[in-house]
């Protein structure tokens, strides 16, 4: 019976020019967005690889140089683009994907395309993810809004029910048929887009990538299934096709625009981020005056000198087996890192609180759940960006420490400017390589979104199943 | 066989159908006459289990409709006043689909034969229903009734809006089904058709079955006089 209903709905959908047209438009948009995403991804990847290689060559080939000058010569580190980021740009355009590392400063992240965007970006970049998260539900609405209302209005529902089929069987037949239409449109389109991108980019097929891809597919599949159930449910109970369409469009606007924008605006107002100037001023103040309970920069230096003199049973810094000036420089870097970590953590806390509203709102609007999960799985979310920031900071500190310690043990006090190491030291400093967190640890941070999506996939079919036992025939 | 035992339908304070007792045996064509709002369609809808009875029960082939709705529908075919089919499908595809819903499966050639016997030419059977006239759609309905091997036929104003030739063809098809022992309950405004085709006639008004008699017991003139008498009373 279900097979018959599915077959008939497919046939009707294939003969419906509006549905076909809109379906082809969505498929074309998906392919176009993926192609644009791939070109951008491949371009950025090539630029990064080129810049990283050039910068490394410059670093190794900088010649003999005073180490402090080398620390200011610094280096660039890059957050490598994840293979799936061509599909979902996420927050990369806003958070940046590279940073210049040097002594004394924590520079802002660079390569943020959003800085160059016009006000139109408020509507979102056209990415494969945007097409699936926002436009595809619209296609589902146009495909399903008349599932029952049109049958009721034309009278075919009564004829169908008089054959002995139940309302519930009809409802499930329609759900499976429409879901099949959606999958029939998506699977080949995505296979072409993803397969093409992976083949062109020559990406290695890793277990992590396969897991991310599978979870991404599951998330979207669940999201669309819930949407199909919702549309059929609304159509079963709406008094007319017009009302069903209006109700579904209202739900779509609420899910895709009203709830996300409200959650973001509320987050911004409730948890305010400090200005960039205030943020840096607070860091400078804490470095100069010391963190609460700590002493000033001069006091900390004196304490450090006393500690070294005690450790080496020396009376003066000249008697130490290492150059105290370099150790003091490193202590300054360590303290700066401590202060920056504290401030970054409080900044992260504010961002997390802002995001928490959007996380909880995903129980109201599953779009948010699938959006956040999609960004997480493609490695373009805030938590991955913060993780990159942490790894870059740790690298900066290790980079400084290696140079300072080398200089400390190869020069004596009073000879600060006389030690000039060469290529061997520069080459011994490993290049930065960002490690994307394992998918399991990423997903642990998105439990509410996973739960929201699970509820969406379970509650709506249940509601459909219960409520289609009996719904109006006229 | 169709049977109503004290079958009643109320909507709040309004009684759409007062306790109705009715028996339509195999081979009977029972025509329910009455103005709009008389309770004819309500009776049909109760036999189809589209609405819940407020009292009494409807039976099809001895099975209570409300308790065993899905089973009773195996035995019945329903043709409403304006039989609507899926416009994007052909007549043949529509017949195949509705047969499938009824648990019947026929090869294409058999479906075409059924449509042909119902009066629909093959060239039309393979065309989309959006181009069909009402009479052509009713023929698909008849083909469906035959395909289902229905024991009971429920007709709600089936000839309303049909041209005389199409009405005559429809009546001829009904008589063929009658000969096969199908019990038919037909709601109609058409006194002539009721007298000409029906074996039994009932006159309904405001939810009451006022009269019930054999069609052969009255002349057309008597039927018309009786009907008008009740309508103006």
XYZ file of C-alpha atoms in Angstrom:
707
model
C 0.000 0.000 0.000
C 2.737 2.441 1.042
C 4.628 1.574 -2.131
C 1.603 2.565 -4.224
C 1.200 5.867 -2.442
C 4.910 6.653 -2.729
C 4.926 5.756 -6.408
C 1.901 7.922 -7.124
C 3.289 10.920 -5.214
C 6.591 10.636 -7.047
C 4.825 10.528 -10.359
C 2.738 13.571 -9.454
C 5.815 15.469 -8.188
C 7.749 14.705 -11.365
C 4.868 16.040 -13.433
C 4.516 19.173 -11.327
C 6.442 21.805 -13.272
C 6.654 24.235 -10.350
C 8.199 21.622 -8.072
C 10.554 20.499 -10.836
C 11.596 24.064 -11.585
C 12.195 24.949 -7.953
C 14.007 21.647 -7.386
C 16.301 22.303 -10.319
C 16.942 25.849 -9.094
C 17.902 24.516 -5.645
C 20.155 21.839 -7.213
C 21.768 24.447 -9.471
C 22.292 26.783 -6.514
C 23.807 23.937 -4.521
C 26.208 23.105 -7.328
C 27.027 26.772 -7.935
C 27.575 27.444 -4.226
C 29.766 24.346 -3.957
C 31.750 25.385 -7.026
C 32.239 28.914 -5.691
C 33.104 27.447 -2.286
C 35.607 25.100 -3.857
C 37.285 27.854 -5.886
C 37.559 29.983 -2.744
C 38.759 27.010 -0.684
C 41.330 25.940 -3.257
C 42.538 29.536 -3.689
C 42.928 30.102 0.044
C 44.566 26.715 0.506
C 47.087 27.448 -2.247
C 47.727 30.968 -0.934
C 48.262 29.647 2.563
C 50.581 26.876 1.434
C 52.537 29.329 -0.671
C 52.682 31.957 2.071
C 53.621 29.387 4.704
C 56.429 27.958 2.540
C 57.697 31.424 1.647
C 57.592 32.543 5.239
C 59.393 29.424 6.406
C 62.097 29.938 3.766
C 62.463 33.554 4.890
C 62.700 32.453 8.497
C 65.311 29.780 7.905
C 67.227 31.964 5.485
C 67.222 35.146 7.524
C 70.941 34.770 8.165
C 72.860 35.470 11.342
C 70.844 37.726 13.516
C 70.373 38.837 17.061
C 67.678 36.513 18.565
C 65.551 39.395 19.807
C 65.442 40.822 16.309
C 64.490 37.332 15.131
C 61.627 37.225 17.624
C 60.318 40.444 16.090
C 60.977 39.140 12.590
C 58.431 36.600 13.811
C 56.387 34.261 11.707
C 52.921 33.688 10.332
C 50.834 30.698 11.274
C 47.831 29.492 9.310
C 44.701 27.608 10.209
C 44.535 25.066 7.382
C 41.227 24.943 5.583
C 39.284 21.809 6.411
C 38.376 19.704 3.399
C 34.673 20.269 4.087
C 34.940 24.018 4.590
C 34.146 24.623 0.915
C 30.632 23.445 1.761
C 30.183 25.482 4.962
C 32.239 28.655 5.338
C 31.033 29.024 8.918
C 32.777 31.734 10.900
C 36.119 31.618 9.065
C 35.301 34.834 7.255
C 34.843 36.587 10.598
C 37.412 34.949 12.862
C 40.340 34.917 10.430
C 42.608 32.051 9.504
C 46.124 33.372 10.064
C 48.030 35.338 12.664
C 51.437 37.009 12.852
C 53.427 35.842 15.846
C 56.182 37.963 17.398
C 57.553 38.887 20.785
C 55.563 41.043 23.223
C 52.377 41.194 21.175
C 49.378 39.009 20.493
C 48.309 40.205 17.068
C 44.792 40.114 15.765
C 43.802 37.371 13.383
C 44.075 38.214 9.741
C 42.617 37.064 6.460
C 39.079 37.902 7.447
C 37.145 38.308 4.195
C 34.166 39.681 6.141
C 36.108 42.925 6.581
C 35.713 43.514 2.857
C 32.045 42.538 2.673
C 29.260 44.970 2.006
C 26.099 45.178 4.111
C 24.646 42.419 1.911
C 26.618 39.870 3.948
C 23.963 40.286 6.628
C 21.861 37.954 4.494
C 24.587 35.325 4.571
C 27.094 34.122 2.021
C 25.780 31.690 -0.551
C 27.297 28.413 0.522
C 26.193 24.821 0.082
C 25.281 24.809 3.768
C 23.080 27.896 3.401
C 21.253 26.319 0.461
C 20.579 23.173 2.501
C 19.755 24.912 5.783
C 17.515 27.680 4.450
C 16.483 27.140 0.829
C 15.867 23.415 0.824
C 13.231 23.667 3.596
C 11.475 26.163 1.308
C 11.461 23.575 -1.464
C 10.061 21.043 0.992
C 7.319 23.506 1.928
C 6.370 24.053 -1.728
C 6.463 20.320 -2.328
C 4.341 19.302 0.671
C 2.074 22.158 1.752
C -0.808 20.778 -0.301
C -0.211 17.147 0.697
C -3.662 16.873 2.252
C -5.254 20.272 1.716
C -5.202 19.899 -2.075
C -6.627 16.395 -1.825
C -9.290 17.672 0.541
C -10.136 20.615 -1.708
C -10.308 18.496 -4.853
C -12.175 15.625 -3.219
C -9.588 12.933 -3.979
C -9.002 12.418 -0.245
C -12.530 11.066 0.232
C -12.172 8.773 -2.753
C -8.804 7.495 -1.491
C -10.131 6.884 2.018
C -13.178 5.095 0.646
C -10.811 2.440 -0.746
C -9.915 1.327 2.766
C -6.604 3.116 3.200
C -6.276 4.919 6.527
C -5.394 8.565 6.984
C -2.247 7.476 8.797
C -1.137 5.219 5.938
C -1.709 8.052 3.485
C 0.288 10.432 5.704
C 3.271 8.089 5.970
C 3.132 7.290 2.288
C 3.304 10.991 1.527
C 6.117 11.604 4.032
C 8.224 8.812 2.561
C 7.461 9.901 -0.995
C 8.376 13.550 -0.413
C 11.441 12.564 1.566
C 12.417 10.329 -1.344
C 12.017 13.251 -3.751
C 14.262 15.400 -1.527
C 16.899 12.673 -1.307
C 16.671 11.948 -5.032
C 17.449 15.598 -5.657
C 20.143 15.931 -3.024
C 22.131 12.725 -3.121
C 23.326 12.980 -6.736
C 23.836 16.742 -6.481
C 25.894 16.450 -3.316
C 27.760 13.441 -4.671
C 28.798 15.512 -7.686
C 29.679 18.539 -5.533
C 31.599 16.658 -2.833
C 33.141 14.082 -5.135
C 34.218 16.794 -7.543
C 35.735 18.911 -4.800
C 37.597 16.017 -3.199
C 38.857 14.789 -6.537
C 39.990 18.233 -7.678
C 41.642 19.034 -4.368
C 43.204 15.587 -4.122
C 42.132 15.346 -0.509
C 43.167 12.206 1.329
C 40.273 10.062 2.503
C 40.783 9.806 6.262
C 38.661 8.162 8.932
C 38.099 11.568 10.535
C 36.889 13.050 7.249
C 34.621 10.060 6.620
C 33.160 10.351 10.135
C 32.572 14.071 9.722
C 30.954 13.535 6.345
C 28.716 10.750 7.656
C 27.621 12.827 10.650
C 27.009 15.816 8.420
C 24.838 13.701 6.118
C 22.937 12.276 9.094
C 22.332 15.730 10.582
C 20.966 17.130 7.347
C 18.965 13.965 6.630
C 17.310 14.243 10.068
C 16.664 17.956 9.607
C 14.915 17.398 6.271
C 12.932 14.412 7.534
C 11.576 16.516 10.410
C 10.681 19.254 7.936
C 8.778 16.864 5.666
C 6.849 15.507 8.679
C 6.056 19.039 9.828
C 4.742 20.049 6.401
C 2.535 16.970 6.053
C 1.271 17.457 9.611
C 0.359 21.099 8.983
C -1.269 20.174 5.672
C -3.372 17.500 7.384
C -4.838 19.996 9.813
C -4.911 23.248 7.824
C -8.301 24.401 6.619
C -7.008 25.258 3.134
C -3.893 25.074 0.993
C -3.454 28.816 1.354
C -3.525 28.572 5.133
C -1.131 25.624 5.102
C 1.323 27.560 2.936
C 1.019 30.673 5.100
C 1.501 28.676 8.300
C 4.545 26.873 6.921
C 6.122 30.050 5.561
C 5.586 31.690 8.952
C 7.286 28.731 10.631
C 10.130 28.902 8.112
C 10.659 32.631 8.709
C 10.528 32.059 12.475
C 13.025 29.196 12.275
C 15.435 30.765 9.801
C 15.301 34.446 10.622
C 13.328 35.487 13.701
C 14.683 33.046 16.308
C 18.354 33.132 15.168
C 18.434 36.925 14.895
C 16.614 37.368 18.205
C 18.953 34.951 19.976
C 22.002 36.712 18.515
C 20.698 40.195 19.376
C 19.733 39.089 22.872
C 23.151 37.517 23.366
C 24.892 40.701 22.245
C 22.822 42.825 24.613
C 22.989 40.556 27.640
C 26.669 39.685 27.375
C 28.668 42.595 26.005
C 32.135 42.106 24.576
C 34.755 44.715 25.493
C 36.044 46.942 22.700
C 39.339 45.921 21.116
C 40.979 49.004 22.640
C 39.685 48.236 26.152
C 40.756 44.594 25.755
C 44.332 45.488 24.843
C 44.516 48.257 27.467
C 43.473 45.773 30.167
C 46.211 43.355 29.037
C 48.847 46.113 29.019
C 47.715 47.254 32.486
C 47.876 43.746 33.943
C 51.306 43.187 32.410
C 52.645 46.472 33.802
C 50.974 46.482 37.214
C 50.608 42.736 37.645
C 47.568 40.552 38.026
C 45.523 40.921 41.235
C 47.716 39.899 44.184
C 50.851 40.126 42.073
C 53.514 42.783 41.867
C 54.562 45.178 39.086
C 56.759 44.391 36.112
C 59.859 45.720 37.935
C 58.943 43.796 41.090
C 58.508 40.557 39.157
C 61.859 41.021 37.460
C 63.580 41.578 40.805
C 61.897 38.462 42.198
C 63.043 36.419 39.193
C 66.632 37.606 39.581
C 66.570 36.694 43.299
C 65.253 33.211 42.433
C 68.032 32.578 39.907
C 70.712 33.862 42.261
C 69.388 31.499 44.937
C 69.203 28.559 42.540
C 72.825 28.981 41.352
C 74.198 30.211 44.761
C 75.397 33.387 43.079
C 75.738 36.905 44.455
C 75.237 38.726 41.184
C 73.750 38.124 37.769
C 77.265 38.233 36.297
C 78.038 35.017 38.224
C 75.129 33.113 36.717
C 75.940 30.459 34.079
C 73.285 31.954 31.813
C 72.409 35.386 30.549
C 69.802 36.696 32.986
C 68.563 39.314 30.523
C 67.258 36.591 28.200
C 65.632 34.707 31.044
C 63.947 37.937 32.128
C 62.745 38.439 28.565
C 61.282 34.925 28.554
C 59.681 35.505 31.958
C 58.061 38.588 30.446
C 56.715 36.459 27.586
C 55.440 33.837 30.027
C 53.701 36.500 32.082
C 52.240 38.091 28.958
C 50.922 34.702 27.904
C 49.381 34.164 31.340
C 47.671 37.561 31.229
C 46.519 37.037 27.650
C 45.185 33.580 28.467
C 43.170 34.999 31.358
C 41.728 37.787 29.233
C 41.129 35.481 26.317
C 39.336 33.071 28.632
C 37.035 35.807 29.913
C 36.423 36.875 26.331
C 35.707 33.269 25.418
C 33.303 33.057 28.355
C 31.347 36.050 27.028
C 31.296 34.535 23.535
C 30.193 31.193 24.933
C 27.405 32.865 26.906
C 26.285 34.674 23.773
C 26.385 31.405 21.861
C 24.595 29.531 24.619
C 21.423 31.498 23.819
C 21.635 30.398 20.222
C 22.317 26.845 21.428
C 19.184 26.787 23.587
C 17.217 28.496 20.834
C 17.992 25.485 18.655
C 15.268 23.660 20.605
C 12.856 26.222 19.129
C 14.476 26.471 15.714
C 16.209 23.316 14.445
C 17.903 25.458 11.819
C 20.231 26.653 14.573
C 20.984 23.086 15.645
C 21.885 21.960 12.137
C 23.764 25.211 11.422
C 25.936 24.877 14.535
C 26.552 21.168 13.962
C 27.408 21.794 10.326
C 29.980 24.447 11.262
C 31.429 22.167 13.944
C 31.757 19.206 11.575
C 33.333 21.309 8.828
C 35.764 22.854 11.326
C 34.558 26.397 10.741
C 32.876 27.025 14.103
C 33.859 29.294 16.957
C 35.245 26.514 19.128
C 37.629 25.378 16.368
C 38.700 28.975 15.868
C 39.354 29.364 19.611
C 41.258 26.102 19.565
C 43.418 27.431 16.729
C 43.996 30.571 18.801
C 45.107 28.435 21.766
C 47.439 26.304 19.658
C 48.891 29.417 17.963
C 49.490 31.072 21.368
C 51.151 27.946 22.703
C 53.323 27.799 19.593
C 54.258 31.480 19.989
C 55.326 30.867 23.556
C 57.373 27.773 22.650
C 58.929 29.631 19.728
C 59.984 32.524 21.992
C 61.176 30.172 24.727
C 63.421 28.232 22.375
C 65.079 31.420 21.075
C 65.422 33.022 24.505
C 66.814 29.914 26.177
C 69.268 29.387 23.363
C 70.468 32.967 23.699
C 70.529 32.722 27.516
C 72.891 29.744 27.412
C 75.058 31.064 24.610
C 75.730 34.555 25.879
C 76.677 36.178 29.163
C 75.272 39.096 31.059
C 76.174 42.386 29.471
C 76.543 40.822 26.026
C 72.924 41.122 25.084
C 73.548 42.297 21.529
C 76.595 40.218 20.768
C 75.139 36.759 20.210
C 74.136 36.147 16.561
C 72.985 32.603 15.888
C 72.329 31.366 12.341
C 70.303 29.029 10.162
C 70.845 25.971 12.376
C 68.891 27.573 15.225
C 66.193 28.952 12.953
C 65.734 25.578 11.293
C 65.536 23.811 14.644
C 62.326 25.663 15.430
C 59.551 23.460 14.119
C 56.999 24.942 11.781
C 53.475 25.420 13.120
C 51.002 22.757 12.137
C 47.446 23.096 13.346
C 45.780 19.896 14.510
C 42.014 19.914 14.103
C 40.413 18.523 17.281
C 39.048 14.989 16.963
C 35.419 14.877 15.874
C 34.378 13.245 19.177
C 35.769 16.103 21.252
C 34.183 18.664 18.913
C 30.780 17.014 19.196
C 30.987 16.887 22.995
C 30.604 20.665 22.918
C 27.471 20.377 20.819
C 25.380 18.030 22.929
C 22.405 20.439 23.175
C 22.324 20.814 19.385
C 22.482 17.040 18.966
C 19.641 16.654 21.448
C 17.592 19.383 19.728
C 18.028 17.668 16.371
C 17.207 14.286 17.858
C 14.004 15.700 19.355
C 13.127 17.245 15.995
C 13.597 13.870 14.295
C 11.646 11.954 16.949
C 8.910 14.342 18.112
C 7.590 15.407 14.713
C 7.113 11.908 13.288
C 5.462 10.913 16.571
C 3.174 13.942 16.432
C 2.348 13.118 12.816
C 1.673 9.498 13.668
C -0.658 10.360 16.537
C -2.512 13.235 14.955
C -3.189 11.615 11.587
C -5.351 8.930 13.138
C -8.242 11.278 12.473
C -8.122 14.706 10.837
C -10.821 16.677 9.018
C -11.989 15.523 5.610
C -13.608 18.824 4.681
C -25.881 -5.512 1.784
C -26.334 -2.169 3.539
C -28.150 -1.707 6.794
C -28.803 1.233 9.101
C -30.117 0.558 12.603
C -31.300 3.668 14.411
C -28.426 5.460 12.711
C -28.275 9.020 14.067
C -26.049 12.043 13.603
C -26.130 15.156 15.751
C -23.946 18.266 15.636
C -24.493 19.875 19.031
C -28.181 20.705 19.286
C -28.739 20.156 15.592
C -29.797 16.693 14.443
C -28.649 16.069 10.897
C -30.035 12.538 10.845
C -32.815 11.256 13.062
C -32.758 7.520 13.874
C -32.694 5.873 10.461
C -33.554 2.270 9.753
C -32.792 1.064 6.285
C -31.972 -2.170 4.498
C -30.550 -2.388 0.970
C -30.254 -5.966 -0.232
C -28.008 -7.321 -3.009
C -29.412 -6.239 -6.368
C -31.360 -3.345 -4.821
C -30.876 0.226 -5.965
C -32.197 2.369 -3.156
C -32.620 6.008 -4.145
C -32.763 8.625 -1.418
C -34.638 11.700 -2.588
C -34.721 15.004 -0.789
C -33.767 18.648 -0.893
C -30.394 19.936 0.226
C -29.924 19.382 3.972
C -32.342 16.447 4.043
C -29.659 14.110 5.446
C -28.888 12.112 2.275
C -25.164 12.902 2.184
C -24.911 12.485 5.954
C -26.272 8.956 5.537
C -23.715 8.196 2.828
C -20.886 9.678 4.946
C -21.917 7.513 7.897
C -21.756 4.397 5.713
C -18.299 5.538 4.566
C -17.184 6.071 8.178
C -16.192 9.612 7.257
C -18.174 10.867 10.248
C -18.891 9.238 13.579
C -22.497 8.278 14.342
C -24.081 9.892 17.398
C -26.271 6.852 17.865
C -27.193 3.546 16.267
C -24.956 1.852 13.738
C -24.385 1.325 10.032
C -23.545 -2.134 8.682
C -22.026 -3.240 5.405
C -22.267 -6.952 4.670
C -23.079 -7.426 8.335
C -19.954 -5.645 9.597
C -20.345 -2.532 11.789
C -18.892 0.342 9.812
C -17.580 2.425 12.664
C -15.809 -0.436 14.417
C -14.461 -2.156 11.308
C -14.188 0.671 8.834
C -11.183 -0.596 6.877
C -12.754 -4.043 6.369
C -16.107 -2.688 5.252
C -14.403 -0.544 2.634
C -13.193 -3.679 0.872
C -16.795 -4.282 -0.122
C -17.824 -0.816 -1.181
C -17.295 1.622 -4.003
C -18.089 5.287 -3.675
C -18.885 7.788 -6.375
C -19.535 11.327 -5.173
C -21.397 14.074 -7.012
C -18.206 15.314 -8.544
C -15.745 12.469 -8.652
C -12.314 14.021 -8.537
C -9.206 12.202 -9.669
C -5.540 13.190 -9.621
C -5.232 15.629 -12.521
C -1.533 14.933 -13.145
C -2.187 11.223 -13.657
C -3.971 9.555 -16.565
C -7.307 7.791 -16.113
C -5.463 4.491 -16.311
C -2.940 5.561 -13.658
C -5.723 6.828 -11.411
C -7.565 3.525 -11.702
C -4.361 1.596 -11.011
C -3.623 3.758 -7.947
C -7.093 3.503 -6.382
C -7.213 -0.229 -7.089
C -3.877 -0.481 -5.300
C -5.280 1.372 -2.289
C -8.100 -1.161 -2.244
C -5.571 -3.994 -2.302
C -6.282 -4.971 -5.912
C -3.694 -5.251 -8.617
C -4.398 -5.663 -12.320
C -2.209 -5.721 -15.392
C -2.454 -2.716 -17.667
C -4.483 -4.570 -20.295
C -7.079 -5.549 -17.700
C -7.340 -1.986 -16.415
C -7.828 -0.757 -19.979
C -10.564 -3.349 -20.472
C -12.314 -2.203 -17.296
C -12.194 1.399 -18.455
C -13.418 0.441 -21.908
C -16.332 -1.473 -20.435
C -17.184 1.528 -18.292
C -17.414 3.525 -21.521
C -14.046 5.275 -21.583
C -12.196 4.966 -24.863
C -8.579 3.807 -24.688
C -7.213 7.015 -26.198
C -8.768 8.907 -23.291
C -7.696 6.342 -20.708
C -4.074 7.210 -21.441
C -4.612 10.957 -21.185
C -4.192 13.021 -18.072
C -7.406 13.438 -16.115
C -7.059 17.239 -16.135
C -8.576 17.064 -19.629
C -11.556 14.870 -18.583
C -15.192 15.879 -18.436
C -17.255 15.040 -15.375
C -18.896 12.135 -17.218
C -15.502 10.658 -18.084
C -14.398 10.868 -14.469
C -17.602 9.129 -13.368
C -16.773 6.325 -15.790
C -13.419 5.846 -14.098
C -15.377 5.634 -10.831
C -17.576 2.895 -12.270
C -14.525 1.042 -13.584
C -13.092 1.238 -10.087
C -16.290 -0.200 -8.588
C -16.118 -3.103 -11.032
C -12.383 -3.579 -10.437
C -12.956 -3.693 -6.701
C -15.699 -6.274 -7.224
C -17.714 -4.079 -4.899
C -20.742 -5.595 -3.202
C -22.024 -2.188 -2.196
C -22.169 1.028 -4.161
C -22.583 4.408 -2.466
C -23.514 7.190 -4.854
C -23.893 10.817 -3.843
C -25.694 12.756 -6.592
C -23.711 10.891 -9.283
C -25.663 12.216 -12.273
C -25.878 15.809 -11.120
C -24.450 18.011 -13.856
C -24.166 15.213 -16.411
C -25.681 15.708 -19.837
C -28.632 13.391 -20.647
C -26.549 10.993 -22.719
C -23.915 10.653 -19.996
C -26.679 10.197 -17.405
C -28.236 7.430 -19.466
C -24.879 5.715 -19.885
C -24.346 5.968 -16.157
C -27.754 4.464 -15.432
C -27.033 1.617 -17.831
C -23.819 0.871 -15.982
C -25.706 0.884 -12.676
C -28.157 -1.640 -14.021
C -25.290 -3.850 -15.089
C -23.884 -3.761 -11.566
C -27.330 -4.428 -10.175
C -27.526 -7.555 -12.296
C -24.295 -8.676 -10.661
C -25.954 -8.398 -7.231
C -24.480 -5.097 -6.109
C -26.467 -3.278 -3.413
C -26.636 0.412 -4.295
C -27.540 3.389 -2.134
C -27.879 6.533 -4.217
C -28.610 10.038 -2.970
C -30.190 12.075 -5.744
C -32.426 15.020 -6.628
C -33.382 13.392 -9.887
C -36.881 11.954 -9.499
C -36.951 10.621 -13.037
C -33.647 8.774 -12.607
C -34.769 7.402 -9.221
C -37.994 6.055 -10.668
C -36.303 4.782 -13.808
C -33.242 3.142 -12.227
C -34.112 2.516 -8.599
C -35.745 -0.535 -7.110
C -36.614 1.323 -3.906
C -37.164 4.982 -3.157
C -36.948 6.876 0.124
C -37.922 10.502 0.651
C -35.968 12.412 3.246
C -36.563 15.787 4.817
C -34.707 17.518 7.649
C -32.963 14.334 8.711
C -36.078 12.147 8.706
C -36.857 9.318 6.310
C -40.474 10.176 5.610
C -41.381 7.569 3.026
C -39.888 4.327 1.777
C -41.455 2.260 -0.975
C -40.737 0.118 -4.018
C -40.167 2.089 -7.193
C -42.608 -0.096 -9.064
C -45.387 0.791 -6.594
C -45.674 4.369 -7.872
C -45.956 6.052 -11.222
C -43.678 8.945 -12.071
C -46.585 11.374 -11.595
C -47.439 9.920 -8.179
C -43.795 10.095 -7.147
C -43.546 13.715 -8.168
C -46.776 14.585 -6.344
C -45.680 12.730 -3.217
C -42.264 14.404 -3.272
C -43.679 17.890 -3.699
C -46.265 17.230 -1.015
C -43.516 16.423 1.482
C -41.311 19.261 0.401
C -44.063 21.852 0.818
C -45.437 20.389 4.018
